[in-house]
């Protein structure tokens, strides 16, 4: 096995001249192509001032439609690197009190696997792509539009609690009525029992 | 430290003194941060003057345990990791892993998804070879072709951005199909790209391929015969550059490659010996034209034969594959990318083994570099076209 590069052989005058001619000729051909582009528009963008248009399906930074999110945690489970953190408490009336819905862009690899399984289609990947920050901790981005609950949520919860209470009261009243009815239907049996106890 | 050891007569009648000159070998660390090693490859070179006496490639600087990760995430969740082993041909990697899961699980893929996979695979091959072309020019000392190559590559990336939303790590082909159908007008733009690209390809030909300086740098450098290439375990353009007609798209057709017509370009020693750097480079250039030819045919068949929208097979939310094993090798831009999958009935791989082409191709450096000039080392490493993300995985 000989892996060395093969020698180029004796360099005669004719070959030497031909090499020079070929080099000049091919370089001129190359230069003529380059000079042609001198007169055309540049294809580059001056980035911070100009921005390339992004496609509609672009997978940029996430955004969350919190008002339709049902906190099912499907996106959290689908993420292959567990970069979504969700903390919430569920209150009566299907109201969620939000503590955290954050996304760690230190880890996120923009694969969009969190968006596909969402049953209500509330998490999307947006068109913003710049992730320039001064500190790594700033890359843990909060996606929530509001923290905790909104005013109308308190109303919903109160309504739900009232409704539940009313329902419970109704049920209790119904039960009491039933018990009273049952007591009225079988007074003799009770009397007998009482009599037995006395004995 | 020299002494006269011999005196001999030359054919011309002149006397020549042969000195026993003792020189010290010099160890040179090429890399890990060397622009010509295309990533974090470290080659420990021992040079006797300008001639290399030994070369020792060190790999493993960006090992990310991709195979182990596959045992801990579900099949869909592993697709983003396949993007990252050969980041210049992420579409091919996605397709390779999707195919092996489909083979193990028996999922039926809709024909439209298969055509779309072929289109994106071939476009990705063009993009990958354009980068190889541009960076090889830079390694040799020509900066202009790099800019021209990137101009067309950006167009391909914009096409990918339109179909899947990402420009480098696509996550497009999933087990069971592809994630999105092509948006309106996408096929027209792909055809337009193919037409424009074929014209631009002639520019590259004049600019770099036929340039005398470039030819002098690459011809007869790092020549590898067909037998040697087989011994190295080479696949892809490197093997075909040595004159072996072996292309997995032709030898073991996957997807619908048996239904389209294309040639397999091989190195013929046009400028020097068969299997030199120029031949390996030339095979890549010629493959780009074949890729656009395949893309045209695929677009035609995709529009004619299939119905829009059917791109994903019906599959359960969490795909579970019964105990089985499968191997699928696909033709990556750099060679055979093989996935060997063992499943045990769970939602994860029991074991996934990846056979990366770059890892096999880079192993030749210890044999190929000794005896060449130091400047040729850059030309040889560049002509093998390795991606270190895949060497280490």
Coordinates of C-alpha atoms in Angstrom, one line a residue:
Chain A
X1 CA 0.0 0.0 0.0
X2 CA 1.4 3.3 -1.0
X3 CA -0.5 6.3 0.3
X4 CA 2.0 9.0 -0.7
X5 CA 0.9 11.5 -3.3
X6 CA 2.3 10.6 -6.7
X7 CA 5.1 12.8 -8.0
X8 CA 4.2 15.2 -10.7
X9 CA 7.1 14.2 -13.0
X10 CA 9.6 16.3 -14.9
X11 CA 8.5 19.8 -15.5
X12 CA 9.3 20.6 -19.1
X13 CA 9.2 24.1 -20.7
X14 CA 6.1 23.4 -22.7
X15 CA 4.3 22.1 -19.6
X16 CA 5.5 25.0 -17.6
X17 CA 4.1 27.4 -20.1
X18 CA 0.8 25.5 -20.4
X19 CA 0.4 25.6 -16.6
X20 CA 0.8 29.4 -16.7
X21 CA -1.6 29.9 -19.5
X22 CA -4.2 27.6 -17.9
X23 CA -3.9 29.3 -14.6
X24 CA -4.3 32.8 -16.1
X25 CA -7.2 31.6 -18.3
X26 CA -9.2 29.9 -15.5
X27 CA -8.6 32.8 -13.1
X28 CA -9.9 35.2 -15.7
X29 CA -13.0 33.1 -16.2
X30 CA -13.5 33.1 -12.4
X31 CA -13.0 36.8 -12.2
X32 CA -15.4 37.5 -15.0
X33 CA -18.1 35.6 -13.0
X34 CA -17.4 37.6 -9.9
X35 CA -17.3 40.9 -11.7
X36 CA -20.8 40.1 -13.1
X37 CA -22.2 40.1 -9.6
X38 CA -20.7 43.5 -8.9
X39 CA -23.5 45.0 -10.8
X40 CA -26.4 43.0 -9.2
X41 CA -28.2 43.7 -6.0
X42 CA -26.8 42.1 -2.8
X43 CA -28.6 39.1 -1.4
X44 CA -27.6 39.8 2.1
X45 CA -29.4 41.6 4.9
X46 CA -28.0 44.2 7.2
X47 CA -29.3 42.2 10.2
X48 CA -30.1 44.4 13.1
X49 CA -31.7 47.1 10.9
X50 CA -33.2 44.8 8.3
X51 CA -34.7 41.5 9.2
X52 CA -35.3 38.5 6.9
X53 CA -39.0 37.8 6.6
X54 CA -39.9 34.6 8.4
X55 CA -42.2 31.9 7.1
X56 CA -45.7 31.5 8.6
X57 CA -44.8 28.1 10.0
X58 CA -41.6 29.5 11.6
X59 CA -40.7 27.9 14.9
X60 CA -39.6 30.8 17.0
X61 CA -40.3 31.7 20.7
X62 CA -43.5 30.3 22.2
X63 CA -46.6 32.1 23.1
X64 CA -49.5 30.9 25.2
X65 CA -53.2 31.7 25.0
X66 CA -53.7 31.5 28.7
X67 CA -57.4 32.2 28.6
X68 CA -58.2 28.9 26.7
X69 CA -55.5 26.8 28.4
X70 CA -57.0 24.0 30.4
X71 CA -53.8 23.1 32.3
X72 CA -53.8 19.5 31.1
X73 CA -50.0 19.3 31.2
X74 CA -49.8 17.5 27.8
X75 CA -47.2 19.9 26.5
X76 CA -45.1 19.3 29.7
X77 CA -45.2 15.6 29.1
X78 CA -44.5 15.8 25.4
X79 CA -41.3 17.8 25.8
X80 CA -38.4 15.5 25.3
X81 CA -36.1 17.6 27.6
X82 CA -38.6 18.8 30.2
X83 CA -38.1 22.5 29.7
X84 CA -41.7 23.4 30.4
X85 CA -42.6 24.0 34.1
X86 CA -46.3 24.3 35.0
X87 CA -47.7 25.0 38.5
X88 CA -51.3 25.8 39.2
X89 CA -54.1 25.1 41.6
X90 CA -57.6 24.1 40.3
X91 CA -60.5 25.9 42.0
X92 CA -64.2 25.2 41.7
X93 CA -65.8 26.2 38.4
X94 CA -62.8 24.9 36.4
X95 CA -60.8 28.0 37.3
X96 CA -57.0 27.6 37.5
X97 CA -55.0 29.8 39.8
X98 CA -51.7 30.1 38.0
X99 CA -48.4 30.1 39.8
X100 CA -46.0 29.3 37.0
X101 CA -46.0 28.5 33.3
X102 CA -42.4 29.0 32.3
X103 CA -40.1 27.8 29.5
X104 CA -36.4 27.3 29.9
X105 CA -34.8 28.5 26.7
X106 CA -31.5 27.3 27.9
X107 CA -32.8 23.8 27.1
X108 CA -35.5 24.4 24.5
X109 CA -34.6 23.1 21.1
X110 CA -37.6 24.4 19.2
X111 CA -38.8 21.0 18.0
X112 CA -42.5 22.0 18.3
X113 CA -43.3 18.7 20.0
X114 CA -45.1 20.6 22.8
X115 CA -47.6 22.2 20.3
X116 CA -48.8 19.2 18.4
X117 CA -50.6 17.3 21.2
X118 CA -52.4 20.3 22.7
X119 CA -56.1 19.5 22.8
X120 CA -57.3 23.1 22.8
X121 CA -54.5 24.5 20.6
X122 CA -53.4 27.1 23.0
X123 CA -49.5 26.9 22.8
X124 CA -47.9 28.1 19.6
X125 CA -44.5 28.9 18.3
X126 CA -44.3 32.5 17.3
X127 CA -42.2 34.4 14.8
X128 CA -39.8 36.1 17.2
X129 CA -36.4 34.5 17.2
X130 CA -34.0 36.8 18.9
X131 CA -32.8 35.3 22.2
X132 CA -30.2 37.9 23.1
X133 CA -30.0 38.3 26.9
X134 CA -27.5 39.6 29.3
X135 CA -27.7 36.7 31.7
X136 CA -28.7 33.0 31.5
X137 CA -31.3 33.4 34.1
X138 CA -33.2 35.7 31.8
X139 CA -33.7 32.8 29.4
X140 CA -36.2 31.2 31.7
X141 CA -39.2 33.0 30.1
X142 CA -42.6 33.3 31.8
X143 CA -45.3 32.6 29.2
X144 CA -48.2 33.7 31.5
X145 CA -50.3 36.7 30.6
X146 CA -51.4 37.0 34.2
X147 CA -50.4 35.6 37.5
X148 CA -52.8 33.9 39.9
X149 CA -56.4 34.7 39.0
X150 CA -58.3 37.5 37.2
X151 CA -61.2 39.4 38.8
X152 CA -63.8 37.6 36.8
X153 CA -62.3 34.3 38.0
X154 CA -63.2 35.2 41.6
X155 CA -66.8 35.7 40.4
X156 CA -66.8 32.4 38.6
X157 CA -65.4 30.6 41.7
X158 CA -67.9 32.3 44.0
X159 CA -70.7 31.4 41.6
X160 CA -69.5 27.9 41.5
X161 CA -69.3 27.7 45.3
X162 CA -72.7 29.2 45.6
X163 CA -74.1 26.8 43.1
X164 CA -72.5 23.9 44.9
X165 CA -73.7 25.1 48.2
X166 CA -77.2 25.6 46.9
X167 CA -77.1 22.2 45.3
X168 CA -75.9 20.7 48.6
X169 CA -78.6 22.5 50.5
X170 CA -81.2 21.3 48.0
X171 CA -79.8 17.8 48.3
X172 CA -79.8 18.0 52.1
X173 CA -83.4 19.4 52.1
X174 CA -84.4 16.6 49.8
X175 CA -82.8 14.0 52.0
X176 CA -84.4 15.5 55.1
X177 CA -87.8 15.5 53.4
X178 CA -87.2 11.9 52.4
X179 CA -86.2 11.0 55.9
X180 CA -89.3 12.8 57.3
X181 CA -91.5 11.0 54.8
X182 CA -90.0 7.7 55.7
X183 CA -90.5 8.4 59.3
X184 CA -94.1 9.4 58.7
X185 CA -94.7 6.2 56.7
X186 CA -93.5 3.8 59.4
X187 CA -94.3 5.2 62.8
X188 CA -95.4 1.8 64.2
X189 CA -92.0 0.2 63.6
X190 CA -90.3 3.0 65.5
X191 CA -92.8 2.7 68.4
X192 CA -92.1 -1.0 68.5
X193 CA -88.4 -0.4 68.6
X194 CA -88.8 2.1 71.4
X195 CA -90.9 -0.4 73.3
X196 CA -88.3 -3.0 72.9
X197 CA -85.6 -0.7 74.1
X198 CA -87.6 0.1 77.2
X199 CA -88.0 -3.6 78.0
Chain B
X1 CA 24.6 17.6 13.4
X2 CA 25.5 16.4 10.0
X3 CA 28.3 14.4 8.6
X4 CA 29.3 13.3 5.1
X5 CA 28.2 9.7 4.6
X6 CA 28.2 9.1 0.9
X7 CA 29.4 10.4 -2.4
X8 CA 27.6 9.3 -5.5
X9 CA 27.6 10.0 -9.2
X10 CA 24.4 11.3 -10.9
X11 CA 23.4 10.3 -14.5
X12 CA 24.4 13.8 -15.7
X13 CA 28.0 13.1 -14.6
X14 CA 27.9 15.5 -11.6
X15 CA 28.9 14.4 -8.1
X16 CA 26.4 14.5 -5.4
X17 CA 27.1 14.6 -1.7
X18 CA 24.6 12.8 0.5
X19 CA 24.5 14.2 4.0
X20 CA 23.1 12.3 6.9
X21 CA 21.1 15.2 8.2
X22 CA 19.3 14.4 11.5
X23 CA 16.3 16.5 12.1
X24 CA 13.8 16.4 14.9
X25 CA 10.2 15.4 14.2
X26 CA 7.8 18.1 15.2
X27 CA 4.4 17.3 16.8
X28 CA 1.7 19.6 15.6
X29 CA -1.8 19.7 17.1
X30 CA -4.2 20.4 14.3
X31 CA -7.4 21.3 16.1
X32 CA -9.6 21.0 18.1
X33 CA -10.2 24.7 17.2
X34 CA -8.9 24.6 13.7
X35 CA -11.1 26.1 10.9
X36 CA -10.2 23.3 8.4
X37 CA -11.2 20.4 10.6
X38 CA -14.9 21.3 10.3
X39 CA -15.6 21.1 14.0
X40 CA -13.8 19.8 17.0
X41 CA -11.5 17.2 15.4
X42 CA -8.0 17.1 16.8
X43 CA -5.4 15.5 14.6
X44 CA -2.0 15.0 16.2
X45 CA 0.5 15.3 13.3
X46 CA 4.1 14.4 13.4
X47 CA 6.0 16.3 10.7
X48 CA 9.5 15.7 9.5
X49 CA 10.1 19.0 7.9
X50 CA 7.2 19.4 5.5
X51 CA 6.4 15.7 5.2
X52 CA 4.0 14.1 7.7
X53 CA 5.2 10.9 9.3
X54 CA 2.2 10.1 11.4
X55 CA -1.3 11.3 12.1
X56 CA -3.5 10.4 15.0
X57 CA -7.1 11.7 14.9
X58 CA -8.7 12.2 18.3
X59 CA -12.5 12.3 18.3
X60 CA -15.1 12.6 21.1
X61 CA -15.0 16.3 22.0
X62 CA -18.8 16.8 21.5
X63 CA -20.1 13.4 22.5
X64 CA -23.7 13.9 23.6
X65 CA -24.8 10.4 24.4
X66 CA -27.5 10.5 21.6
X67 CA -27.9 6.7 21.7
X68 CA -28.5 6.6 25.4
X69 CA -31.0 9.5 25.2
X70 CA -32.9 7.3 22.8
X71 CA -33.6 4.8 25.5
X72 CA -35.2 7.4 27.7
X73 CA -37.5 9.4 25.4
X74 CA -40.3 8.1 23.2
X75 CA -40.0 7.6 19.5
X76 CA -41.4 11.0 18.5
X77 CA -39.2 12.6 21.2
X78 CA -36.1 11.1 19.7
X79 CA -36.5 12.8 16.3
X80 CA -35.1 16.2 17.5
X81 CA -32.0 14.3 18.7
X82 CA -31.5 12.7 15.3
X83 CA -31.4 16.3 13.8
X84 CA -28.3 16.9 15.9
X85 CA -25.9 14.2 14.8
X86 CA -25.4 15.3 11.3
X87 CA -26.7 18.8 11.5
X88 CA -26.1 19.5 7.9
X89 CA -28.4 16.7 6.7
X90 CA -31.0 16.7 9.4
X91 CA -33.8 15.7 7.0
X92 CA -32.0 12.5 6.0
X93 CA -31.4 11.6 9.7
X94 CA -35.1 12.1 10.5
X95 CA -36.1 9.9 7.6
X96 CA -33.6 7.3 8.6
X97 CA -34.9 7.0 12.1
X98 CA -38.5 7.2 11.0
X99 CA -37.9 4.4 8.5
X100 CA -36.4 2.1 11.1
X101 CA -39.3 2.6 13.5
X102 CA -41.8 2.0 10.7
X103 CA -40.0 -1.2 9.8
X104 CA -40.1 -2.4 13.4
X105 CA -43.7 -1.4 14.1
X106 CA -45.2 -2.1 10.6
X107 CA -46.7 1.4 10.3
X108 CA -48.0 2.2 6.8
X109 CA -46.8 5.5 5.5
X110 CA -49.1 7.5 3.1
X111 CA -47.5 7.8 -0.4
X112 CA -47.6 11.6 -0.3
X113 CA -45.5 11.5 2.8
X114 CA -42.9 9.3 1.1
X115 CA -42.7 11.6 -1.9
X116 CA -42.3 14.6 0.4
X117 CA -39.6 12.8 2.3
X118 CA -37.7 12.1 -0.9
X119 CA -38.0 15.8 -2.0
X120 CA -36.7 17.1 1.3
X121 CA -34.0 14.5 1.5
X122 CA -32.6 15.4 -1.9
X123 CA -32.9 19.1 -1.3
X124 CA -31.0 18.6 1.9
X125 CA -28.4 16.6 0.0
X126 CA -27.9 19.7 -2.3
X127 CA -27.7 22.0 0.7
X128 CA -25.1 19.7 2.4
X129 CA -23.0 19.3 -0.7
X130 CA -23.1 23.1 -1.3
X131 CA -21.6 23.6 2.2
X132 CA -19.0 20.9 1.5
X133 CA -18.2 22.7 -1.8
X134 CA -17.9 26.1 -0.2
X135 CA -15.9 25.0 2.9
X136 CA -13.5 22.9 0.7
X137 CA -12.8 26.0 -1.3
X138 CA -12.0 27.9 1.9
X139 CA -9.7 25.1 3.0
X140 CA -7.8 25.3 -0.2
X141 CA -7.7 29.0 -0.2
X142 CA -10.6 30.2 -2.4
X143 CA -13.1 32.3 -0.5
X144 CA -15.5 33.3 -3.2
X145 CA -17.1 29.9 -3.9
X146 CA -18.1 29.7 -0.3
X147 CA -20.3 32.8 -0.6
X148 CA -21.8 31.6 -3.8
X149 CA -22.5 28.2 -2.3
X150 CA -24.2 29.7 0.7
X151 CA -26.4 31.9 -1.5
X152 CA -28.1 28.8 -3.0
X153 CA -28.0 27.0 0.3
X154 CA -29.9 29.8 2.0
X155 CA -32.6 29.3 -0.6
X156 CA -32.9 25.6 0.2
X157 CA -33.1 26.5 3.9
X158 CA -35.9 29.0 3.2
X159 CA -37.8 26.3 1.4
X160 CA -37.4 24.1 4.5
X161 CA -38.5 27.0 6.7
X162 CA -41.7 27.2 4.7
X163 CA -42.5 23.5 4.9
X164 CA -41.5 22.7 8.5
X165 CA -40.6 26.0 10.3
X166 CA -36.9 25.5 11.0
X167 CA -33.8 26.3 9.1
X168 CA -31.3 23.8 10.5
X169 CA -32.9 21.3 12.9
X170 CA -36.0 20.3 11.0
X171 CA -37.8 17.5 12.9
X172 CA -39.9 17.0 9.9
X173 CA -40.2 13.3 9.2
X174 CA -41.8 11.4 12.1
X175 CA -42.6 7.7 12.4
X176 CA -45.7 7.3 10.3
X177 CA -45.2 10.2 7.9
X178 CA -44.3 13.8 7.9
X179 CA -45.6 16.5 10.2
X180 CA -46.9 19.0 7.6
X181 CA -48.1 19.0 4.1
X182 CA -46.4 21.3 1.6
X183 CA -47.9 24.8 1.8
X184 CA -49.5 26.4 -1.3
X185 CA -47.0 27.3 -4.0
X186 CA -44.2 25.3 -2.4
X187 CA -43.8 22.9 -5.2
X188 CA -43.6 25.7 -7.8
X189 CA -40.8 27.3 -5.8
X190 CA -38.9 24.0 -5.5
X191 CA -39.1 23.5 -9.3
X192 CA -37.9 27.1 -9.8
X193 CA -35.0 26.5 -7.4
X194 CA -34.0 23.4 -9.4
X195 CA -34.0 25.3 -12.7
X196 CA -32.0 28.2 -11.2
X197 CA -29.7 25.9 -9.4
X198 CA -28.7 24.0 -12.6
X199 CA -27.6 27.3 -14.1
X200 CA -25.7 28.3 -11.0
X201 CA -24.0 24.9 -11.0
X202 CA -22.2 25.9 -14.2
X203 CA -20.8 28.9 -12.4
X204 CA -19.4 26.7 -9.7
X205 CA -17.9 24.6 -12.4
X206 CA -16.1 27.6 -13.9
X207 CA -15.3 29.2 -10.7
X208 CA -13.7 26.3 -8.7
X209 CA -13.9 22.9 -10.3
X210 CA -12.0 23.8 -13.5
X211 CA -9.7 26.3 -11.8
X212 CA -6.1 25.4 -12.5
X213 CA -4.9 26.4 -9.0
X214 CA -7.6 24.3 -7.4
X215 CA -6.8 21.3 -9.6
X216 CA -3.1 21.5 -8.8
X217 CA -3.9 21.5 -5.1
X218 CA -6.3 18.5 -5.3
X219 CA -5.2 16.2 -8.1
X220 CA -3.1 13.2 -7.2
X221 CA -3.4 14.2 -3.5
X222 CA -4.7 11.6 -1.1
X223 CA -5.4 9.0 -3.8
X224 CA -7.3 6.0 -2.5
X225 CA -7.8 2.9 -4.7
X226 CA -11.1 1.1 -4.7
X227 CA -9.8 -1.8 -2.6
X228 CA -8.3 0.6 0.0
X229 CA -11.6 2.5 0.2
X230 CA -13.5 -0.7 0.8
X231 CA -11.0 -1.7 3.5
X232 CA -11.5 1.6 5.2
X233 CA -15.2 0.9 5.3
X234 CA -15.9 4.1 3.3
X235 CA -19.4 4.8 2.0
X236 CA -21.0 7.7 0.1
X237 CA -19.1 10.2 -2.1
X238 CA -15.7 9.1 -0.7
X239 CA -16.2 5.5 -1.8
X240 CA -17.7 6.5 -5.2
X241 CA -14.9 8.9 -5.7
X242 CA -12.6 5.9 -5.7
X243 CA -14.5 4.4 -8.5
X244 CA -16.8 2.0 -6.7
X245 CA -20.4 2.2 -7.9
X246 CA -22.2 1.7 -4.6
X247 CA -25.1 3.9 -3.7
X248 CA -27.8 2.7 -1.2
X249 CA -30.4 4.5 -3.2
X250 CA -29.6 2.2 -6.0
X251 CA -28.2 -0.9 -4.2
X252 CA -31.0 -1.2 -1.6
X253 CA -33.7 1.2 -2.6
X254 CA -35.6 2.7 0.3
X255 CA -38.6 5.1 0.0
X256 CA -39.5 5.2 -3.7
X257 CA -36.0 5.5 -5.1
X258 CA -36.6 2.5 -7.3
X259 CA -39.3 4.4 -9.1
X260 CA -37.2 7.4 -10.2
X261 CA -34.4 7.6 -12.6
X262 CA -30.9 8.9 -11.7
X263 CA -27.3 8.2 -12.3
X264 CA -24.7 7.4 -9.8
X265 CA -21.6 9.5 -10.5
X266 CA -18.3 7.9 -9.8
X267 CA -14.7 9.1 -9.8
X268 CA -12.8 8.4 -13.0
X269 CA -9.5 10.0 -12.4
X270 CA -10.3 12.9 -14.8
X271 CA -7.5 15.1 -13.5
X272 CA -5.1 12.7 -12.0
X273 CA -5.3 9.3 -10.4
X274 CA -8.6 7.6 -9.6
X275 CA -9.8 8.4 -6.0
X276 CA -7.8 11.6 -5.4
X277 CA -9.2 14.6 -3.7
X278 CA -10.5 16.1 -6.9
X279 CA -12.5 13.0 -7.7
X280 CA -14.2 13.0 -4.3
X281 CA -15.0 16.6 -4.8
X282 CA -16.3 16.0 -8.3
X283 CA -18.6 13.2 -7.2
X284 CA -20.3 15.6 -4.8
X285 CA -20.7 18.3 -7.5
X286 CA -22.1 15.8 -9.9
X287 CA -24.5 14.4 -7.3
X288 CA -26.1 17.8 -6.8
X289 CA -27.3 17.7 -10.4
X290 CA -28.7 14.2 -10.0
X291 CA -30.5 15.4 -6.8
X292 CA -32.3 18.2 -8.7
X293 CA -33.2 15.6 -11.3
X294 CA -34.8 13.4 -8.6
X295 CA -36.6 16.3 -7.0
X296 CA -38.2 17.3 -10.3
X297 CA -39.5 13.8 -10.9
X298 CA -40.7 13.5 -7.2
X299 CA -42.6 16.8 -7.4
X300 CA -44.3 15.7 -10.6
X301 CA -45.3 12.3 -9.1
X302 CA -46.3 13.8 -5.8
X303 CA -48.7 16.3 -7.5
X304 CA -50.1 13.7 -9.9
X305 CA -50.4 10.6 -7.8
X306 CA -51.4 11.7 -4.4
X307 CA -54.1 13.6 -2.6
X308 CA -53.1 16.7 -0.5
X309 CA -53.4 16.4 3.2
X310 CA -52.7 12.7 3.7
X311 CA -49.2 12.9 5.2
X312 CA -49.5 11.1 8.5
X313 CA -50.5 7.6 9.2
X314 CA -53.1 6.9 11.9
X315 CA -51.1 6.0 15.0
X316 CA -51.8 5.9 18.7
X317 CA -50.8 9.0 20.8
X318 CA -47.9 7.1 22.3
X319 CA -46.5 4.7 19.8
X320 CA -45.5 1.4 21.3
X321 CA -43.6 -1.2 19.3
X322 CA -43.7 -4.9 20.1
X323 CA -40.5 -6.7 20.8
X324 CA -38.7 -6.6 17.5
X325 CA -35.4 -5.5 15.9
X326 CA -34.7 -3.8 12.6
X327 CA -31.9 -2.2 10.6
X328 CA -32.3 0.4 8.0
X329 CA -29.5 2.1 6.2
X330 CA -30.1 5.2 4.1
X331 CA -27.8 7.2 1.8
X332 CA -26.8 10.3 3.8
X333 CA -24.9 13.0 1.9
X334 CA -21.8 11.6 3.6
X335 CA -22.5 7.9 3.2
X336 CA -24.5 5.1 4.8
X337 CA -26.4 6.2 7.9
X338 CA -27.6 3.1 9.6
X339 CA -30.0 2.8 12.5
X340 CA -30.2 -0.5 14.4
X341 CA -33.3 -0.6 16.6
X342 CA -34.2 -3.1 19.3
X343 CA -37.6 -2.7 20.9
X344 CA -39.1 -4.5 23.9
X345 CA -42.8 -3.5 23.6
X346 CA -42.4 -0.1 25.4
X347 CA -42.7 3.4 24.1
X348 CA -38.9 3.9 24.0
X349 CA -36.1 2.2 22.1
X350 CA -34.7 -0.7 24.1
X351 CA -31.4 0.0 22.2
X352 CA -30.7 2.3 19.3
X353 CA -27.3 2.0 17.5
X354 CA -26.4 4.6 14.9
X355 CA -23.8 3.8 12.3
X356 CA -22.5 7.2 11.2
X357 CA -20.7 7.6 7.9
X358 CA -18.4 10.4 9.1
X359 CA -17.1 8.3 12.0
X360 CA -16.1 5.5 9.6
X361 CA -14.7 7.9 7.0
X362 CA -12.6 9.8 9.5
X363 CA -10.8 6.7 10.6
X364 CA -8.7 6.6 7.4
X365 CA -6.7 9.7 8.4
X366 CA -4.1 7.7 10.3
X367 CA -3.4 5.7 7.1
X368 CA -3.9 8.4 4.6
X369 CA -2.0 11.3 5.9
X370 CA 1.5 9.9 6.6
X371 CA 3.8 10.6 3.6
X372 CA 1.9 13.7 2.4
X373 CA 2.8 17.3 2.7
X374 CA 1.5 19.3 5.7
X375 CA -0.5 21.6 3.4
X376 CA -2.2 18.5 1.8
X377 CA -3.5 17.4 5.1
X378 CA -6.0 20.2 5.0
X379 CA -7.0 19.2 1.4
X380 CA -7.4 15.6 2.4
X381 CA -9.5 16.2 5.5
X382 CA -11.6 18.6 3.6
X383 CA -12.2 16.2 0.8
X384 CA -13.5 13.5 3.2
X385 CA -16.2 16.0 4.3
X386 CA -16.8 15.0 7.9
X387 CA -19.3 16.5 10.3
X388 CA -18.0 16.2 13.8
X389 CA -21.5 16.2 15.3
X390 CA -22.0 12.8 13.7
X391 CA -18.5 11.4 14.4
X392 CA -19.2 11.9 18.1
X393 CA -23.0 11.8 18.3

